[in-house]
Phi, psi and omega in degrees: 000160187303320180302334178258342184262336184264130174226150178287143174244114183241122179246141176219133179189170180297134179081359179264113181282147178300141179170171180244132180258122184275345180294134180293146180228171181220159178299332179290350176279349187297309183297313176300326180290318177300320177296319179296319179291323185280325187245347182080006177215153183289163176303132177224115180207126175280345182278313185221084177293149182258150180285335185275186183223143176294122183271354184299326177294343181278345183293122181076004181259157176300149180296144173224155182282134174230152172272122179248135182234158175209160177220152176230123186231017191253211188305143174071003176267121179285338179204163178305141179242130183243145176230136174234126176244124178223106182062234183280349189260139177228126185235133177236137187221141174204143179292344182263352185220157175296153179292153176234133179223125183233143170263101187288345174288315182272337187222068185295339180271002176056055181255342187240102181286121182261002180300134182085001179276125183304326184296335181240024183300321181296320178296315182296319178298317181295318182286327175297319178295325179295320176298314181296327180289324186270332185232140168261094189299316182296316180293316180296316179299317179297317180295325177295315181296320177297317179298319179298318179295320179295317180291327175296321177297315179297317181298318179294323178297324181288350177288344178264106181086181181291129180285144177291151174262132187268354179290143185295137176055040181242131177272157181304332182271000179282146169282127186289134173274338176215164186238126182246041169115012176278104183098175182285149183300312185294324178298322179285318187290324187251001180302322181289347184285140178290149177291143179279136172277172181301327182279344181273347184293142179290000000 
C-alpha cells in the first residue's frame, strides 16, 4: 500500500531549479538519474542495461504517465508480491492472495478493491498482462526457495562452533552495532517490546 511504498525523492544540484515534478518515479531510476546528472546523458551499456530511467528530462517538464513497478519478496510473504502503478490505477498480484486493484484518484486510502469488477475489467487485464510480462513468477518462486534452502544449510552449519559475524570489520568478541541475520527476524525486531499482561490485550 502507498504508506509503505511511497517515499519522497528530492534532488538538488547545479542548474536544477526548484520545483515539483508530478511524473511518478521509482528507486530503480536513481542510478540512471545519477548518470544523467553527472554526465549529461543516460546510462548506456550493452553489458548491463538498467530497469530504471534517467529522470533529468522530467525536471521542469509537464507530467507524463509512466508504469512504476515494485516487488516484495521478504518476511511474511507466502509468495512473491508484485505491484504495478499506471496513472490512477494500482494493481497488486500474488499467487498466494487475491488480486487487488485500486483507483487512487477516487480511493487514495486503498479501501475499495475493484479487482473482478466488470467496469474496470479492461484495466485489470492490461495490468495483469504487465505483471506477466515483467516477472516469471514460477521461476522467481523457485529461485527464492533454492536460496532459502542454501541459506538454511549455511545456518545449520554455523550451529557447530562459533558462528561468523557478518558485520563489516567486526571481530567475534565485539558487541554488534547492527544485526545481519543471527537468529530469527521477529525475535530480534520485537525482543525490546515489553510483554503484554492479561489486561493489556486488545
